[in-house]
Short mmCIF file of C-alpha atoms in Angstrom, two decimals:
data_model
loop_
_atom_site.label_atom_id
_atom_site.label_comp_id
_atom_site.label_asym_id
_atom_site.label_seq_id
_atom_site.Cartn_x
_atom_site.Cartn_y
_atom_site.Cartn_z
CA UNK I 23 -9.64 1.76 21.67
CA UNK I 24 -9.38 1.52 25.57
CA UNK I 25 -6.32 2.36 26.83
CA UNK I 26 -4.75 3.24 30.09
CA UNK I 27 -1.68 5.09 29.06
CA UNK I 28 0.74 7.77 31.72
CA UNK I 29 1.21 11.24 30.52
CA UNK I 30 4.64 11.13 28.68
CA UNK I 31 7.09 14.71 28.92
CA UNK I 32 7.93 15.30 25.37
CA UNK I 33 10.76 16.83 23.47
CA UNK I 34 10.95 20.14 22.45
CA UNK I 35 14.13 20.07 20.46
CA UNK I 36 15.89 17.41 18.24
CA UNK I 37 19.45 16.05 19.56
CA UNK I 38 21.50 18.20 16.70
CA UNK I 39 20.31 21.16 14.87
CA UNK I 40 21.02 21.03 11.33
CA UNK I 41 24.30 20.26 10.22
CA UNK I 42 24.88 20.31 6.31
CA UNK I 43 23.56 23.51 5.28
CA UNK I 44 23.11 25.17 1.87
CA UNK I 45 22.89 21.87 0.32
CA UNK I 46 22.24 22.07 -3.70
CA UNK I 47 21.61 18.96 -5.72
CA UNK I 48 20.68 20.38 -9.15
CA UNK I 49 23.47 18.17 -10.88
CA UNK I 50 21.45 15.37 -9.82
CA UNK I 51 18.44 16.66 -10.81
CA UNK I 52 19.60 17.60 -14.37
CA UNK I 53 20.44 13.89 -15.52
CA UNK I 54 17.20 12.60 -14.32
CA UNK I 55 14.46 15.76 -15.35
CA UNK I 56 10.57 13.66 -15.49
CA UNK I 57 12.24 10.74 -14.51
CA UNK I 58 10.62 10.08 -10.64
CA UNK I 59 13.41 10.60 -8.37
CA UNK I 60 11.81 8.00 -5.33
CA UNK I 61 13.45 5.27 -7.40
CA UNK I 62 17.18 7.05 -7.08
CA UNK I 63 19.20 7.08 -3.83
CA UNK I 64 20.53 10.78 -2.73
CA UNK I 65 22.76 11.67 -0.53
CA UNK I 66 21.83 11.61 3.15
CA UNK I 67 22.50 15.46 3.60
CA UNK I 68 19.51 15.96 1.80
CA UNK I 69 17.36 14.32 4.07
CA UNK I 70 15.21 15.44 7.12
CA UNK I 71 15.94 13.37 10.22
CA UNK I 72 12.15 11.86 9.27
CA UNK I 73 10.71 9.04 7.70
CA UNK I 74 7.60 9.17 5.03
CA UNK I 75 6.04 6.45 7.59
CA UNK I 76 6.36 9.28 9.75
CA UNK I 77 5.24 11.96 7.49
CA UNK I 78 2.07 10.24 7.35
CA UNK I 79 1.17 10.47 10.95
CA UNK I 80 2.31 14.01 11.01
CA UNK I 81 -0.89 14.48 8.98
CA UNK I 82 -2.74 13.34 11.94
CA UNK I 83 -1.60 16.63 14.26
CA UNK I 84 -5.14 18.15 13.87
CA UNK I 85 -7.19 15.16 14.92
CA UNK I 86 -9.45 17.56 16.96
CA UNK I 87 -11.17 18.02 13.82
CA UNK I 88 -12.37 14.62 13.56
CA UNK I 89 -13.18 15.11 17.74
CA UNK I 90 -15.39 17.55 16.69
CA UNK I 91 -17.10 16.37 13.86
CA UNK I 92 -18.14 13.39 15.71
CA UNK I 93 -19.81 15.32 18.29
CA UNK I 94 -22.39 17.30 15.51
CA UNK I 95 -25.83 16.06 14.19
CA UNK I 96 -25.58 17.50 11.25
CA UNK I 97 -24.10 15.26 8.30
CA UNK I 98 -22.79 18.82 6.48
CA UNK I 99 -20.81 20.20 9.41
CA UNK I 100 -19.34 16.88 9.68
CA UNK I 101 -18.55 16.71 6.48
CA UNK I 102 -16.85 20.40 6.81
CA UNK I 103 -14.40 19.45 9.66
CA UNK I 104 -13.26 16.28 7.62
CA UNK I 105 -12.85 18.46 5.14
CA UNK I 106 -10.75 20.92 6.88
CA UNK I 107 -8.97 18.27 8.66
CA UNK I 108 -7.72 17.01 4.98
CA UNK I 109 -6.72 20.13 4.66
CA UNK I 110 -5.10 20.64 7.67
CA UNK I 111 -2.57 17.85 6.73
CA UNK I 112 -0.69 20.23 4.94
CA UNK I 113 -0.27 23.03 7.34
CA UNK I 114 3.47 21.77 8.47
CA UNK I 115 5.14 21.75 4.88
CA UNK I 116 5.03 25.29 5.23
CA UNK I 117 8.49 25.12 6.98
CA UNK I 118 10.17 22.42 5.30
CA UNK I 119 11.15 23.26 1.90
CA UNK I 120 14.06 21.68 0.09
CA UNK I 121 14.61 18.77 2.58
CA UNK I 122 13.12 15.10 1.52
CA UNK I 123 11.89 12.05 4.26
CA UNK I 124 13.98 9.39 4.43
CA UNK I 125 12.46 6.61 2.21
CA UNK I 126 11.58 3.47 4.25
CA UNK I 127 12.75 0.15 3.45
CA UNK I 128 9.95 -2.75 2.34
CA UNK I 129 8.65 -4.42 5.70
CA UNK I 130 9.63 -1.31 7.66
CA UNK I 131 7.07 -0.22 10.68
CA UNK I 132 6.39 3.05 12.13
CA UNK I 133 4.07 3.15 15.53
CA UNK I 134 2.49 6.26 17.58
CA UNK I 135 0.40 6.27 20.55
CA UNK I 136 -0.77 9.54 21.51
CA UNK I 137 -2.79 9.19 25.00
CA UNK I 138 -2.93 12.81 24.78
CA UNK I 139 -4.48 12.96 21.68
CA UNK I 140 -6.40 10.15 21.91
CA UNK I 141 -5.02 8.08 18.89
CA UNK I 142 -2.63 5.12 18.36
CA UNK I 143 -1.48 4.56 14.63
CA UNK I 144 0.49 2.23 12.83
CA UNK I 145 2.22 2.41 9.02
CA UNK I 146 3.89 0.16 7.23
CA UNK I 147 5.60 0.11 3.83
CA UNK I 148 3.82 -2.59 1.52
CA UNK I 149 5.24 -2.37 -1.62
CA UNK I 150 9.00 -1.19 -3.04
CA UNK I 151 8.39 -1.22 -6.73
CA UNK I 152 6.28 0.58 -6.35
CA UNK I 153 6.78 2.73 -3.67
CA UNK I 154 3.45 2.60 -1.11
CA UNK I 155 2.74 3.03 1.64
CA UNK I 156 -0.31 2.30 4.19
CA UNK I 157 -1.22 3.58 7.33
CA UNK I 158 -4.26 2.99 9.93
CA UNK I 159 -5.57 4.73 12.95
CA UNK I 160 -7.74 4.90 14.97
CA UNK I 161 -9.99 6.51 18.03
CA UNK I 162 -12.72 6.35 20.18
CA UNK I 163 -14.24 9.08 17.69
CA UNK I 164 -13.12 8.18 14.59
CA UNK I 165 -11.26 5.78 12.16
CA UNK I 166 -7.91 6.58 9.39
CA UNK I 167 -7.05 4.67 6.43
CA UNK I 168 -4.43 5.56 3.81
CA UNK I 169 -2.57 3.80 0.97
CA UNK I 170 0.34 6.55 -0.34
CA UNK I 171 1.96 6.10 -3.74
CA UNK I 172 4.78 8.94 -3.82
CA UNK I 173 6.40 10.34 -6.84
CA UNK I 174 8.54 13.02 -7.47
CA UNK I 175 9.70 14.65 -10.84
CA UNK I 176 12.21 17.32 -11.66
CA UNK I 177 10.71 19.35 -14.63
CA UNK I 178 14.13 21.67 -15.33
CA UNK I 179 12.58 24.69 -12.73
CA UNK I 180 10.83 22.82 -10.53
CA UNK I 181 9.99 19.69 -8.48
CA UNK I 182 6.57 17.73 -8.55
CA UNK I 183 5.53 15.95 -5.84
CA UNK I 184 2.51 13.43 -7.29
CA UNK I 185 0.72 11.30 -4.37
CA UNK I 186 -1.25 8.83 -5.57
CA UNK I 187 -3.86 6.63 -3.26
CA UNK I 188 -6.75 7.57 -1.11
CA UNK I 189 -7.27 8.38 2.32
CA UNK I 190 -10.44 6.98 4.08
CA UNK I 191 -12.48 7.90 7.49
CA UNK I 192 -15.06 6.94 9.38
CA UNK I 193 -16.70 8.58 12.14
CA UNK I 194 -18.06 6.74 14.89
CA UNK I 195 -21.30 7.23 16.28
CA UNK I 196 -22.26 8.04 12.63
CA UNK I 197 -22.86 6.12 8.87
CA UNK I 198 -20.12 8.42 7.26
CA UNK I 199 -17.45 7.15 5.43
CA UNK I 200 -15.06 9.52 3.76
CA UNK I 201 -12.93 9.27 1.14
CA UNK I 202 -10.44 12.09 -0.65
CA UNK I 203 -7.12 11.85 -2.84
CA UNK I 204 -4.66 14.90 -2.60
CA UNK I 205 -3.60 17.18 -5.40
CA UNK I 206 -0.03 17.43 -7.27
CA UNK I 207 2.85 19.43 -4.78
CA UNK I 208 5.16 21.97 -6.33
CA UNK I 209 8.83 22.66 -5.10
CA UNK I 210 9.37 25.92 -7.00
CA UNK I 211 12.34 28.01 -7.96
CA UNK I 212 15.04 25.44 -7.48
CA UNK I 213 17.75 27.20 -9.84
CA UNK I 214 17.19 30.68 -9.53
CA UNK I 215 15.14 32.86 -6.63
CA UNK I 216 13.70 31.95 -3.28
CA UNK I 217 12.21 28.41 -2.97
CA UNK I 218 8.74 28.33 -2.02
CA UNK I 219 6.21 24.71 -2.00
CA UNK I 220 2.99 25.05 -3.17
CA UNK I 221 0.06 22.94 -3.45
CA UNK I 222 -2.26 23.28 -6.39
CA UNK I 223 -5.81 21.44 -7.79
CA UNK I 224 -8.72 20.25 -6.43
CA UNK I 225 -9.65 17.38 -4.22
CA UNK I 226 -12.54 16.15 -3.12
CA UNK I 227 -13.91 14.87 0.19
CA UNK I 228 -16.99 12.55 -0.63
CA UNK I 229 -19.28 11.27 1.98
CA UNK I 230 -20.71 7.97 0.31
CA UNK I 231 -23.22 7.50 3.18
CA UNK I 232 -24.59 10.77 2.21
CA UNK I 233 -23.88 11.64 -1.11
CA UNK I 234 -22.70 15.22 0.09
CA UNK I 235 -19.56 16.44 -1.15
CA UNK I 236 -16.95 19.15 -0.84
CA UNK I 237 -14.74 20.15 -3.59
CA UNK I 238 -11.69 22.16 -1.91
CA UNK I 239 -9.23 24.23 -4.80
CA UNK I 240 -5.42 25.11 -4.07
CA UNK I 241 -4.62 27.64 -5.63
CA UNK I 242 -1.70 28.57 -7.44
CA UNK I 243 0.02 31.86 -6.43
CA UNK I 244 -0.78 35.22 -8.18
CA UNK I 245 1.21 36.09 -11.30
CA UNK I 246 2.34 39.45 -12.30
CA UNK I 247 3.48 42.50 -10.61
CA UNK I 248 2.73 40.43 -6.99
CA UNK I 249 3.30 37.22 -7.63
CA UNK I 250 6.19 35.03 -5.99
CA UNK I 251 8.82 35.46 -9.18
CA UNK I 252 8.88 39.56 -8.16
CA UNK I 253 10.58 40.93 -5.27
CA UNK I 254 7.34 42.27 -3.37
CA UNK I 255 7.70 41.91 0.12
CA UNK I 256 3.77 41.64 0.31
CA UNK I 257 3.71 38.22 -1.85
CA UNK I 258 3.01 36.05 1.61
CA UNK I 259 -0.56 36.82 0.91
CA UNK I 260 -0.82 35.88 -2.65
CA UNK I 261 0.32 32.42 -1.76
CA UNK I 262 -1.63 29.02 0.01
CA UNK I 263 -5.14 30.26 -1.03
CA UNK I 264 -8.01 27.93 -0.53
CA UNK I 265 -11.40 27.42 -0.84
CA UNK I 266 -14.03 24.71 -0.15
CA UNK I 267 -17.39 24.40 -1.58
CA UNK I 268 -19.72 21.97 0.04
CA UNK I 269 -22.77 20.14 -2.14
CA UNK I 270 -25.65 18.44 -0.61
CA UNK I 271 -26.40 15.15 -2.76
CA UNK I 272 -28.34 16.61 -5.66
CA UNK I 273 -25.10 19.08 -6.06
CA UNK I 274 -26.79 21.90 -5.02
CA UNK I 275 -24.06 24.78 -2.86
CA UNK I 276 -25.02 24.74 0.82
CA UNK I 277 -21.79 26.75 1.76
CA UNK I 278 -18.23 27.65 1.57
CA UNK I 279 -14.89 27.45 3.49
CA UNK I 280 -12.12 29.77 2.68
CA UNK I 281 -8.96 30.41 3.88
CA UNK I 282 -5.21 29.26 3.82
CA UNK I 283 -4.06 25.79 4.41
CA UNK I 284 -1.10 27.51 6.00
CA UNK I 285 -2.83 29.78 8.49
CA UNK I 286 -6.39 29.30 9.11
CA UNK I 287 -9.97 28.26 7.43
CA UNK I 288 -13.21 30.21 7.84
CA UNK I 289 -16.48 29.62 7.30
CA UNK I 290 -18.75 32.00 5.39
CA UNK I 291 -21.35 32.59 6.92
CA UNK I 292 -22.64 36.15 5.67
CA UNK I 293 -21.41 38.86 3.45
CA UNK I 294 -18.23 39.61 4.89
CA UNK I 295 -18.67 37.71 7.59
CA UNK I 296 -16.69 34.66 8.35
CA UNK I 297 -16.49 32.19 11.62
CA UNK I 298 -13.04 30.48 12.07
CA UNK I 299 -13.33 26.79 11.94
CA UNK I 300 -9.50 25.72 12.16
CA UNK I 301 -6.51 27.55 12.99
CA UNK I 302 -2.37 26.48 12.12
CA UNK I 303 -0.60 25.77 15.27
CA UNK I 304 2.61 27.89 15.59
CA UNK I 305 6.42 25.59 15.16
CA UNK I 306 6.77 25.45 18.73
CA UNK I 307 10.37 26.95 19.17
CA UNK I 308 11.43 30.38 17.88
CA UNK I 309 14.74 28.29 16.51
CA UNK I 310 12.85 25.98 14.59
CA UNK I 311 14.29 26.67 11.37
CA UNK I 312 17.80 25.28 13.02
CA UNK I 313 15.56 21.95 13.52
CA UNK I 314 15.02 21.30 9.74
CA UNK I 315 11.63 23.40 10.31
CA UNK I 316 9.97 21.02 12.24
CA UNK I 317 6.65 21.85 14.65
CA UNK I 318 6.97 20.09 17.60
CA UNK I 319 4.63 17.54 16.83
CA UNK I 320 7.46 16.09 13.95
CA UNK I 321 9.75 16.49 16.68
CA UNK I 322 8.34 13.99 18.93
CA UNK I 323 7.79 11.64 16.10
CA UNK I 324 10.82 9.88 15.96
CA UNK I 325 11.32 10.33 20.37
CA UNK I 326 11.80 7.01 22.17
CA UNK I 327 9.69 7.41 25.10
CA UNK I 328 8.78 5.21 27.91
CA UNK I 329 5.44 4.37 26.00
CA UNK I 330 7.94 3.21 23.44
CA UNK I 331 11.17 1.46 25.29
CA UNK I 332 11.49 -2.32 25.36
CA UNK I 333 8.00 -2.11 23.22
CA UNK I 334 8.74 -1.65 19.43
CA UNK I 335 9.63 -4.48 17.01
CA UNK I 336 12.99 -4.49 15.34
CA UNK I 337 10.87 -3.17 12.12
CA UNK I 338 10.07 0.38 13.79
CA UNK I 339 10.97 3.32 12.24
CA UNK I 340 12.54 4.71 15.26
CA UNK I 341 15.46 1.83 15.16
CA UNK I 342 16.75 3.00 12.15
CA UNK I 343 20.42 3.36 12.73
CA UNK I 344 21.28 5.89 9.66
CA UNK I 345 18.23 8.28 10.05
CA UNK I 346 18.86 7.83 14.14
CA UNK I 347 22.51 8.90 13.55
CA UNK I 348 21.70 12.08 10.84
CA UNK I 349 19.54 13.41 14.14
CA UNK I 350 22.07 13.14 16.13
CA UNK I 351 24.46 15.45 13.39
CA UNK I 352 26.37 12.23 12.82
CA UNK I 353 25.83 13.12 8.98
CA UNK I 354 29.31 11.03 7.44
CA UNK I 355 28.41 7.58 9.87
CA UNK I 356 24.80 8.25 8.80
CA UNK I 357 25.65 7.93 5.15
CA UNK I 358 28.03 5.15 5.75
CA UNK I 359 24.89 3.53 7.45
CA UNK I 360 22.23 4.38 4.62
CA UNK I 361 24.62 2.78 2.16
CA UNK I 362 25.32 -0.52 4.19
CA UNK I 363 21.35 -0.79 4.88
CA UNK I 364 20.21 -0.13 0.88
CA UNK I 365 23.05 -2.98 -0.07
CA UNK I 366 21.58 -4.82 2.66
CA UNK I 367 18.05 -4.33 1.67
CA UNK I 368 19.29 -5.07 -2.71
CA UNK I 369 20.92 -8.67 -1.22
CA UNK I 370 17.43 -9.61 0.82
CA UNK I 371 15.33 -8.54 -2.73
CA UNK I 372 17.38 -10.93 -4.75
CA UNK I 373 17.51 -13.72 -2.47
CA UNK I 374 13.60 -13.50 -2.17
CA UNK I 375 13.35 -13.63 -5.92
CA UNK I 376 16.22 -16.65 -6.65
CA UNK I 377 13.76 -18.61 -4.25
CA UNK I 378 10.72 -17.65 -5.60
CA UNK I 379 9.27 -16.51 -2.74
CA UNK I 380 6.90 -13.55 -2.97
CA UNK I 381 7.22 -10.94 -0.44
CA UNK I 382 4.86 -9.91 2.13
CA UNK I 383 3.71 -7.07 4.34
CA UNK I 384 3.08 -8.49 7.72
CA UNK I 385 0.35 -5.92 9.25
CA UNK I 386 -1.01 -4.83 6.07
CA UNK I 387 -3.34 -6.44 2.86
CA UNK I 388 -4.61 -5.94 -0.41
CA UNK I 389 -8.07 -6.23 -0.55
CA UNK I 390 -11.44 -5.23 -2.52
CA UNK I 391 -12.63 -1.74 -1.32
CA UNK I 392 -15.71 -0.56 -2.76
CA UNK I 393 -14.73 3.01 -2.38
CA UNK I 394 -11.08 3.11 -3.42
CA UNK I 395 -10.77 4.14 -7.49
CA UNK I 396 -8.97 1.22 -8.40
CA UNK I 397 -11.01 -1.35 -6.51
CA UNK I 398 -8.85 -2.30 -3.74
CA UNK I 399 -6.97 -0.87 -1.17
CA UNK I 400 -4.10 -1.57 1.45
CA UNK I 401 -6.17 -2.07 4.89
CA UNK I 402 -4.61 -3.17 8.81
CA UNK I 403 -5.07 -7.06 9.06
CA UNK I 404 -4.99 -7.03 13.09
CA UNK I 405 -2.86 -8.07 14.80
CA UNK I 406 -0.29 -5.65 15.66
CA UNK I 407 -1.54 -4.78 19.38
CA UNK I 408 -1.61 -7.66 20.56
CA UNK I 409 1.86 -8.84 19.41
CA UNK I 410 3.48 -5.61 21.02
CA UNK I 411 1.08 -6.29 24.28
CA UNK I 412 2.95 -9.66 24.34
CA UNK I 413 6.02 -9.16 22.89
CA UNK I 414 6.00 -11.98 21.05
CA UNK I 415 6.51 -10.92 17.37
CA UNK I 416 5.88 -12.85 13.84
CA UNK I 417 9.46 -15.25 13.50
CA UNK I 418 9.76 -14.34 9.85
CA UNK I 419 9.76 -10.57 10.49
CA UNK I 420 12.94 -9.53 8.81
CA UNK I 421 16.02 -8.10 9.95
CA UNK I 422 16.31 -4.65 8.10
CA UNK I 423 19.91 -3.12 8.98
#
């Protein structure tokens, strides 16, 4: 990807800070526990003033990672910043607990250049029922490919957060292709206590050119006297444990990773001895919590800059009117908004269907992928670029709100 981009001055703060606070929603939960709450609209107060499109490329903010890998020789410390990088995807949910994205309608675009990061990255929502997502991305070191199937369930105490798909990279300069799926999400303590997220289970970050392989465990807090459900003031370092094993192809252990996905990850490299591969980035602001908890990367994610004005298609993410308005503290218009765009969205569905007409991503296919689990994936088609370089977009790109 050559491109000649200016250096853009960011944001540092959202418009509004947050404006509904103390928001609870457990009578909503109750009439719908392990039923998957994507499928049910919720009020807008609930919301963060970003969309899952979004969400995805916020798990690009360590990309350095990927940098780095492609500059070693060896195919296991390659494979050990992918890994971390996977990790390192969840390092921002530490601050965001109890808030949801909003939920993007079908056909509904989300683009980011970074120049200063070296990446330009495109999402697009391919499928309503049911709910997936795909992204791309890609670098002069490195190429990102995700299809995201999002659940969530409400389980009486707490809320599950399943993700379903496959993430895939490729670093350049290299044979490797990657692959890893993400493990189950847990909103806990949503009657009673203070609500914490955790993520818990294994995943696995395969190199198929290879055959090496890590297996990475989250792992659930401590129990007991020190666990989260006690009053300890010490519990912070019970919680967001861990650990990466890495397997050469006959599954023999070459080495080991540990650390938090919500601080830092070291590798061991002697007894007691342990080299830092990866550390979290601080928010950015010492306010941030007034910002819906968002690091400054989120906050620049839905930021109109000049790399952006007069460039985006109607689709984009950042022309949203409702979640545009719920930045700006405009919570009562924004809900008046959401509800005229979901009607909007329910009309376009059923005239599709009374004419028979099947429904189509425009950047995005489905096609045979040797290394996704269920045989195919959601991959870029091409062609996005060059439309926005021109301006001349596809005529039956829909009108969403």
């Amino acid at each position: 990807m050559a491109v000649a981009l200016p250096h853009v001055q960011r944001r540092t703060r959202l418009p509004h800070p947050v404006a509904v606070q103390n928001i609870s929603v457990l009578g909503i939960l109750r009439k719908n526990i392990g039923k998957d709450l994507s499928t049910i609209s919720m009020p807008i107060s609930l919301n963060e003033p970003i969309n899952l499109l979004q969400r995805l490329c916020e798990e690009l903010e360590y990309t350095e990672l990927l940098d780095k890998a492609a500059t070693l020789s060896s195919s296991m410390d390659r494979l050990m910043y992918v890994a971390a990088f996977a990790i390192s995807g969840y390092a921002a949910t530490q601050y965001r607990i109890g808030r949801k994205p909003f939920n993007p309608l079908m056909s509904e675009t989300y683009e980011c250049i970074r120049p200063d990061r070296g990446f330009r990255f495109l999402a697009e929502k391919v499928s309503h029922y049911p709910n997936v997502m795909a992204c791309f991305a890609e670098s002069s070191t490195f190429t990102y490919r995700q299809t995201y199937l999002g659940k969530t369930k409400f389980w009486g105490k707490s809320l599950e957060l399943i993700t379903e798909g496959q993430s895939h990279i490729a670093i350049k300069g290299h044979q490797d292709q990657y692959t890893y799926s993400r493990p189950s999400s847990w909103l806990r303590n949503l009657v009673t206590g203070t609500k914490y997220l955790e993520h818990i289970g294994e995943m696995k970050v395969q190199n198929h050119a290879t055959g090496e392989y890590a297996v990475i465990t989250f792992k659930e807090a401590a129990t007991g006297s020190t666990s989260f459900f006690s009053s300890n003031n010490n519990n912070a370092m019970h919680r967001n444990n861990v650990v990466a094993k890495f397997f050469d192809c006959r599954g023999s252990l070459i080495r080991q990773v540990e650390g938090k996905w919500s601080d830092s990850l070291s590798e061991v490299v002697g007894p007691d001895q342990y080299a830092v591969i990866w550390r979290c980035k601080p928010p950015g602001i010492p306010d941030y919590t007034d910002y819906y908890g968002l690091t400054s990367f989120a906050m620049e994610l839905n930021e109109i800059t000049s790399l952006e004005q007069g460039k985006l298609p109607t689709t984009d993410t950042r022309c949203r009117p409702d979640q545009r308005l719920f930045e700006q503290g405009q919570v009562q218009e924004a809900e008046d908004e959401k509800v005229r765009i979901e009607q909007f969205q329910r009309e376009r569905r059923k005239q599709f269907e009374s004419i028979a007409k099947p429904w189509k991503p425009l950047w995005f296919e489905l096609v045979k992928d040797e290394y996704a689990p269920t045989g195919e994936s959601w991959q870029y088609k091409g062609g996005y670029w060059e439309s926005r370089e021109t301006g001349q977009w596809p005529r039956d790109m829909l009108q969403l709100w």
